[in-house]
mmCIF file of C-alpha atoms in Angstrom:
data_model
loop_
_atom_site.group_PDB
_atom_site.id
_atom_site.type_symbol
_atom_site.label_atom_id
_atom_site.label_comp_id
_atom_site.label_asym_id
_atom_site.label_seq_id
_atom_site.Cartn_x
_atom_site.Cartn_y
_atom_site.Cartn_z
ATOM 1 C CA UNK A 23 -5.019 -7.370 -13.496
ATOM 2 C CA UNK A 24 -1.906 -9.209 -13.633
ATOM 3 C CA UNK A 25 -3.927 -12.305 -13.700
ATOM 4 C CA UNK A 26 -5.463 -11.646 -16.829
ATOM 5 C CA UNK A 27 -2.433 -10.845 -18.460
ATOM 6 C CA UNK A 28 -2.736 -7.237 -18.869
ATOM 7 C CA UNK A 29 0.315 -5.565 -19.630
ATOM 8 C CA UNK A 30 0.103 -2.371 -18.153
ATOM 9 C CA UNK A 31 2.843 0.205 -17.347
ATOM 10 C CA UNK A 32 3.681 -1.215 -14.063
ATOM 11 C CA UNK A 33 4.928 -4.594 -15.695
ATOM 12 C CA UNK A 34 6.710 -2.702 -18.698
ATOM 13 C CA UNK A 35 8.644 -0.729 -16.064
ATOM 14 C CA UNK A 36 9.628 -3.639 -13.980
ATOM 15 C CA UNK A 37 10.820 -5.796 -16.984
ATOM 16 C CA UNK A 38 12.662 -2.757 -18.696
ATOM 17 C CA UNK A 39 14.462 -2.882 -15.367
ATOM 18 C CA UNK A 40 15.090 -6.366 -14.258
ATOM 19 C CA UNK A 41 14.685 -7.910 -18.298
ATOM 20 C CA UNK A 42 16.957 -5.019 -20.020
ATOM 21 C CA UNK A 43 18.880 -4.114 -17.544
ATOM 22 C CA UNK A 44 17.890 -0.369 -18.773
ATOM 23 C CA UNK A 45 17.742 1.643 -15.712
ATOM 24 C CA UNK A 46 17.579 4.938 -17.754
ATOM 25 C CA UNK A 47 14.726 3.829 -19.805
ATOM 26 C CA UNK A 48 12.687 2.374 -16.641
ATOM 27 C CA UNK A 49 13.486 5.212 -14.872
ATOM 28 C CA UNK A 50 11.730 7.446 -17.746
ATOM 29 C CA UNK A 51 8.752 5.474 -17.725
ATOM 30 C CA UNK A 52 8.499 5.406 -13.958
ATOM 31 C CA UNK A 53 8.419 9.253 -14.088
ATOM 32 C CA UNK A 54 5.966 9.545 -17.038
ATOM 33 C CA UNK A 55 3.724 7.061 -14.710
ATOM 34 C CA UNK A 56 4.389 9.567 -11.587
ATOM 35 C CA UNK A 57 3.483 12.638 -13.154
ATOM 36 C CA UNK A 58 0.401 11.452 -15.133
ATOM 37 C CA UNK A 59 -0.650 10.109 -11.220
ATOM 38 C CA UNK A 60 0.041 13.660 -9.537
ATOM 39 C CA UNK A 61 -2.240 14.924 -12.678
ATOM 40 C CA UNK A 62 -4.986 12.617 -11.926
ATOM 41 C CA UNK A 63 -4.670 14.327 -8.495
ATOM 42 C CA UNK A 64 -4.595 17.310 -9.015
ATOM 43 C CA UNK A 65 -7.305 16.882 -11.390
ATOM 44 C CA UNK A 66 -9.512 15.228 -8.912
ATOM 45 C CA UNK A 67 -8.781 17.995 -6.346
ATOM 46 C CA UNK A 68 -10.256 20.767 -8.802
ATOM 47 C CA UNK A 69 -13.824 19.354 -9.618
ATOM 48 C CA UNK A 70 -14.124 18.471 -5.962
ATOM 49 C CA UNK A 71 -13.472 22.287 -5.111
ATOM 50 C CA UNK A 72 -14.089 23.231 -1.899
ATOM 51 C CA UNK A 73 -16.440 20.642 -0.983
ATOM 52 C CA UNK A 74 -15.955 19.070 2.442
ATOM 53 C CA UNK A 75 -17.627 16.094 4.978
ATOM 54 C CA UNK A 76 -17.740 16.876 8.754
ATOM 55 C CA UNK A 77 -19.504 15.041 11.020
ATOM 56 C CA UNK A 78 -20.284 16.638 14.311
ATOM 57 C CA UNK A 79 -20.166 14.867 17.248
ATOM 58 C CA UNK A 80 -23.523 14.521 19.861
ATOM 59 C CA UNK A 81 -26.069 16.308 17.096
ATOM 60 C CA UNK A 82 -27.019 13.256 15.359
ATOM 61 C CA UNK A 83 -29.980 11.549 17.034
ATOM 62 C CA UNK A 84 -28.342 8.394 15.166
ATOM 63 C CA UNK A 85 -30.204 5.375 13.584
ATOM 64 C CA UNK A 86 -32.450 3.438 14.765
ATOM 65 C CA UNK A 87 -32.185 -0.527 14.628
ATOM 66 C CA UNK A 88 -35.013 -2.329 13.318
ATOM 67 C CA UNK A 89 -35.887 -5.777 14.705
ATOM 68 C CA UNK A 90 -36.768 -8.091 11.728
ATOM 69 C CA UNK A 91 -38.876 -11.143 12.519
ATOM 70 C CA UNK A 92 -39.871 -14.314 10.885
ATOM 71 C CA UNK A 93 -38.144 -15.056 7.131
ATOM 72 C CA UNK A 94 -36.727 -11.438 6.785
ATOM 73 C CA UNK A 95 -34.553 -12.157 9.803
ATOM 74 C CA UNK A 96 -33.404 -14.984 8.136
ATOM 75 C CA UNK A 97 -33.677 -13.605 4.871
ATOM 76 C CA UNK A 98 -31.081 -10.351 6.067
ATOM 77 C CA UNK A 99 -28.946 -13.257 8.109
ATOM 78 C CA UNK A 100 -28.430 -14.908 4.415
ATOM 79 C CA UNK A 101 -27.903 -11.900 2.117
ATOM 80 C CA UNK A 102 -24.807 -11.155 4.946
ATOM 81 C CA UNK A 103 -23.725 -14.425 5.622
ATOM 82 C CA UNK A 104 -23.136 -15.100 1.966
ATOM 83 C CA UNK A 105 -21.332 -11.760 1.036
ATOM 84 C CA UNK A 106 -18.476 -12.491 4.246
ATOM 85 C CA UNK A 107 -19.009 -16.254 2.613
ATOM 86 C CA UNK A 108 -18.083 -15.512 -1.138
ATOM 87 C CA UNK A 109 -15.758 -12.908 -0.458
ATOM 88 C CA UNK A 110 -13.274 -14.266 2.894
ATOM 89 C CA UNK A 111 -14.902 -17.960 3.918
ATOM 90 C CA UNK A 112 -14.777 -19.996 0.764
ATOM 91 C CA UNK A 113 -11.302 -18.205 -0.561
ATOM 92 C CA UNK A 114 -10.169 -18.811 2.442
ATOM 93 C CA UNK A 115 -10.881 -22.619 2.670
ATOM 94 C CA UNK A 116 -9.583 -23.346 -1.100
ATOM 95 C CA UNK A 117 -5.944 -21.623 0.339
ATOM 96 C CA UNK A 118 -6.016 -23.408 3.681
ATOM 97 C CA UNK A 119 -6.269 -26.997 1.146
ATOM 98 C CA UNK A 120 -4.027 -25.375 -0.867
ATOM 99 C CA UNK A 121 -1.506 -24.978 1.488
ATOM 100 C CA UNK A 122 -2.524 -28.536 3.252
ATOM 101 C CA UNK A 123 -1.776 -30.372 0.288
ATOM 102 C CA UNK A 124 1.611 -28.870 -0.105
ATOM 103 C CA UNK A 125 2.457 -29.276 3.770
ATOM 104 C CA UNK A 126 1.484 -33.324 2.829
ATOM 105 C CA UNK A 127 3.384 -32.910 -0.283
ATOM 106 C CA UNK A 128 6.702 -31.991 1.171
ATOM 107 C CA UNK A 129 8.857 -34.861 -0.343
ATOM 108 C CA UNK A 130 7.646 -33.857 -3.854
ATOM 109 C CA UNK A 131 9.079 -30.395 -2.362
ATOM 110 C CA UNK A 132 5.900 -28.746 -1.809
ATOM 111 C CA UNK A 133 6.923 -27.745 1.552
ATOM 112 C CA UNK A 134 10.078 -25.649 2.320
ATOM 113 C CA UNK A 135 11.096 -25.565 6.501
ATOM 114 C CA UNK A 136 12.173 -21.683 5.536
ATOM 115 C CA UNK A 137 8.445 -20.574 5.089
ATOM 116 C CA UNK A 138 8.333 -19.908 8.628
ATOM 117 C CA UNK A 139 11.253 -18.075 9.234
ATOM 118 C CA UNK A 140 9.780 -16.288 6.118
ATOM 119 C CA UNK A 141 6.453 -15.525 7.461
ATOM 120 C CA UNK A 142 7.996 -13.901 10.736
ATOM 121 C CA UNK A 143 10.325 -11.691 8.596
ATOM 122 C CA UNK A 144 7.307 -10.391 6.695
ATOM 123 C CA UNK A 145 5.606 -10.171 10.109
ATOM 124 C CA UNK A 146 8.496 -7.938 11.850
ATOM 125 C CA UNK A 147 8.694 -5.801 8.707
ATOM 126 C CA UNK A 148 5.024 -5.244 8.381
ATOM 127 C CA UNK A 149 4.875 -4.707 11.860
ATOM 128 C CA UNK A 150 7.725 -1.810 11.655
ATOM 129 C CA UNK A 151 6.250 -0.142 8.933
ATOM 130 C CA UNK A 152 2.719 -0.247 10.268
ATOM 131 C CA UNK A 153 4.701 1.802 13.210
ATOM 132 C CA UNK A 154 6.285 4.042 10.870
ATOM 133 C CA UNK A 155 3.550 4.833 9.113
ATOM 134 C CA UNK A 156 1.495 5.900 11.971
ATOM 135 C CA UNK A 157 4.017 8.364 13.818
ATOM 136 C CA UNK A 158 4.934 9.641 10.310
ATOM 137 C CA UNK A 159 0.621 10.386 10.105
ATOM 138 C CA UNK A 160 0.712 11.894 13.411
ATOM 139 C CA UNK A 161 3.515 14.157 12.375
ATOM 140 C CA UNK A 162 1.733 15.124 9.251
ATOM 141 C CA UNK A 163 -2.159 15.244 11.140
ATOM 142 C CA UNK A 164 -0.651 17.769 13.819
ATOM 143 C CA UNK A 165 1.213 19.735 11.007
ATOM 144 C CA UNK A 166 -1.887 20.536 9.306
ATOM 145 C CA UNK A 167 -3.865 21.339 12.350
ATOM 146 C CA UNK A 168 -1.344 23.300 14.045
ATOM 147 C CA UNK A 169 -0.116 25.259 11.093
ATOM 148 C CA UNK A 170 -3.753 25.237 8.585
ATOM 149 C CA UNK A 171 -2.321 27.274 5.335
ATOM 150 C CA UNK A 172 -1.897 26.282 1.938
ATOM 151 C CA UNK A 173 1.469 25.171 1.788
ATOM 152 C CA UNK A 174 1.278 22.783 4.889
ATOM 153 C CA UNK A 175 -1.774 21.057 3.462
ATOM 154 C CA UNK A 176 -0.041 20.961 0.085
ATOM 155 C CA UNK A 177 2.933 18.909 1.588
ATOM 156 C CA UNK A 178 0.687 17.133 3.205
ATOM 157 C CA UNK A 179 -1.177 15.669 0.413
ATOM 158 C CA UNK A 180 2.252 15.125 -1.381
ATOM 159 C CA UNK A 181 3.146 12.940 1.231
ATOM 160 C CA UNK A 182 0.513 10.345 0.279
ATOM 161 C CA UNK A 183 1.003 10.294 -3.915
ATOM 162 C CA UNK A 184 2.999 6.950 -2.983
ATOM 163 C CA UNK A 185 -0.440 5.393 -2.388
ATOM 164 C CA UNK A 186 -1.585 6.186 -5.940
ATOM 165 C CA UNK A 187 1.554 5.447 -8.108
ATOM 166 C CA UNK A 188 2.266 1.630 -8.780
ATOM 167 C CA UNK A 189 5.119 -0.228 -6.962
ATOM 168 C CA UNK A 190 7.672 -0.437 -9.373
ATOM 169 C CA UNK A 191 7.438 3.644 -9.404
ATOM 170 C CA UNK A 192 8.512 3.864 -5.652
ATOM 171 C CA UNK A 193 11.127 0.959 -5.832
ATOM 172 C CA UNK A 194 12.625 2.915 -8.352
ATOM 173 C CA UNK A 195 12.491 6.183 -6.811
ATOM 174 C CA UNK A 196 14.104 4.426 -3.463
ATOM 175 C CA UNK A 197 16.388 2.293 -5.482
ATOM 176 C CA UNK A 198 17.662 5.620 -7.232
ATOM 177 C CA UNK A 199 18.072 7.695 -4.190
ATOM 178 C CA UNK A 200 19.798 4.965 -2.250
ATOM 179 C CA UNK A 201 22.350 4.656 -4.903
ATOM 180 C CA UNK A 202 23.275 8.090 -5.065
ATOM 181 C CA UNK A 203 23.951 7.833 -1.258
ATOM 182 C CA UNK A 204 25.722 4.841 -2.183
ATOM 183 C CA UNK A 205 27.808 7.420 -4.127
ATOM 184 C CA UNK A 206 28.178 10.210 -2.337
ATOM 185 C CA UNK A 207 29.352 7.935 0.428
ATOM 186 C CA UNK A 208 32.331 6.430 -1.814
ATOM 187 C CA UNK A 209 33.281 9.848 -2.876
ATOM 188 C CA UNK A 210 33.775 11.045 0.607
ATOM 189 C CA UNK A 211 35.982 7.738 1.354
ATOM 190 C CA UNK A 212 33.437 5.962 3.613
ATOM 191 C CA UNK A 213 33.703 2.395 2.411
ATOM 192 C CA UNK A 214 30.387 0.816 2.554
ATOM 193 C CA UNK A 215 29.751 -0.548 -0.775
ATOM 194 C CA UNK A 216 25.968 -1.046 -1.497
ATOM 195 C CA UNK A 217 25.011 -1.805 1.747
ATOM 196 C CA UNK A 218 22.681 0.685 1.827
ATOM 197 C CA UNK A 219 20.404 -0.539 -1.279
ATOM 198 C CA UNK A 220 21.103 -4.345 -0.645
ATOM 199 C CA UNK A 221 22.985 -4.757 2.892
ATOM 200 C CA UNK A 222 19.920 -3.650 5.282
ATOM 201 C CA UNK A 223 15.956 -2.773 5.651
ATOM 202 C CA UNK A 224 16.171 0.750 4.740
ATOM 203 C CA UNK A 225 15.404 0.792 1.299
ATOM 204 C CA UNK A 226 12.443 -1.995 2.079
ATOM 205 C CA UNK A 227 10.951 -0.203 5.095
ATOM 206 C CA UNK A 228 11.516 3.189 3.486
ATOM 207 C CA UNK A 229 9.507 2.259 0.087
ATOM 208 C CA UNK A 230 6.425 0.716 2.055
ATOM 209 C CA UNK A 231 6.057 3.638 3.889
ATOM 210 C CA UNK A 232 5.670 6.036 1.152
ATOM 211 C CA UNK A 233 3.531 3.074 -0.349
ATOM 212 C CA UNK A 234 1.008 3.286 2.998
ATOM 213 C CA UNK A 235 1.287 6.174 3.997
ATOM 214 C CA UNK A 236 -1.812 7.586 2.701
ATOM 215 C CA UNK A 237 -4.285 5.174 4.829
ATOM 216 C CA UNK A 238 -2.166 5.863 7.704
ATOM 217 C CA UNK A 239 -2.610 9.498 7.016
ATOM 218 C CA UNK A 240 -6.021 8.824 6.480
ATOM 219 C CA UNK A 241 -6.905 7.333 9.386
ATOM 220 C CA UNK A 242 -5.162 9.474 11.824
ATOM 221 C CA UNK A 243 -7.106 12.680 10.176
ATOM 222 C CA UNK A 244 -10.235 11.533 11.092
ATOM 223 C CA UNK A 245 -9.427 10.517 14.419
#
């Protein structure tokens, strides 16, 4: 939506932050934006009730394929061939020349040596946090089928609200937490500065776990 210039809560949190410099302000939008997410949760939780979707295994006698023949074949071939087309192929292509023309651009400075060590840093973090976020689901998966009450499944879905708040909201949160570590840390006499929020990964890996989480959690549930 940022595209089509829609200024939504998101952006007005990020540039009371970085444009203002008004942490106190961002910060109160970022938790009008959590709660009103939580509601819509909660909310959706309620008029789904106790409704549920299990699929046992071996009962199903399954679906049958049906061979098509003459123009449906091709007919079915096209229909599916043009959705992967429209939606990965041809955005695909107009990047790839994209990126080709800036690669034969590079003395107009359309090419920068650092994007590769770039694209393996966003490799190794994704890569991390794709780990996290698994063990973290197992932890949570087990927790919930070892231990079925309410409260366990009620920290359990808490554990995936990062999925449905906006960025900013979680950067914040992570930003704020950090700092008062920061804090406490200077008040006890260990001299790290800020390392914490701007010296390491911990803040970054910590924030895109609570962002995925949810699919992680997701996933490992229904395995």
């Amino acid at each position: 939506i940022q595209y089509f210039n829609v200024e939504t809560v998101s952006v007005a949190v990020f540039q009371v932050w970085n444009g203002m410099f008004d942490r106190a302000a961002a910060t109160a939008l970022a938790a009008v934006v959590l709660v009103f997410a939580m509601a819509v949760i909660l909310v959706e939780r309620a008029l789904r009730g106790r409704a549920r979707y299990d699929q046992r295994g071996g009962t199903s006698p399954g679906v049958e394929p049906v061979a098509l023949t003459g123009w449906k074949r091709w007919a079915a071939t096209g229909v599916c061939a043009t959705v992967v087309g429209v939606g990965f192929v041809a955005p695909a292509v107009r990047l790839l020349g994209w990126s080709s023309a800036s690669v034969l651009t590079a003395g107009d400075g359309g090419y920068d040596p650092r994007y590769v060590t770039y694209l393996g840093n966003s490799m190794l973090v994704a890569g991390v946090v794709a780990v996290l976020c698994v063990a973290v689901a197992g932890v949570v998966a087990n927790a919930v089928r070892l231990t079925p009450d309410s409260t366990t499944r009620g920290l359990a879905r808490a554990t995936t609200i990062g999925y449905a708040v906006p960025g900013p909201v979680v950067a914040i949160g992570i930003l704020l937490v950090l700092a008062g570590v920061d804090a406490v840390a200077d008040a006890v006499g260990l001299d790290i500065g800020a390392t914490l929020v701007t010296g390491s990964l911990i803040g970054l890996l910590g924030a895109y776990v609570i962002r995925f989480l949810a699919p992680a959690v997701t996933s490992v549930e229904a395995s």
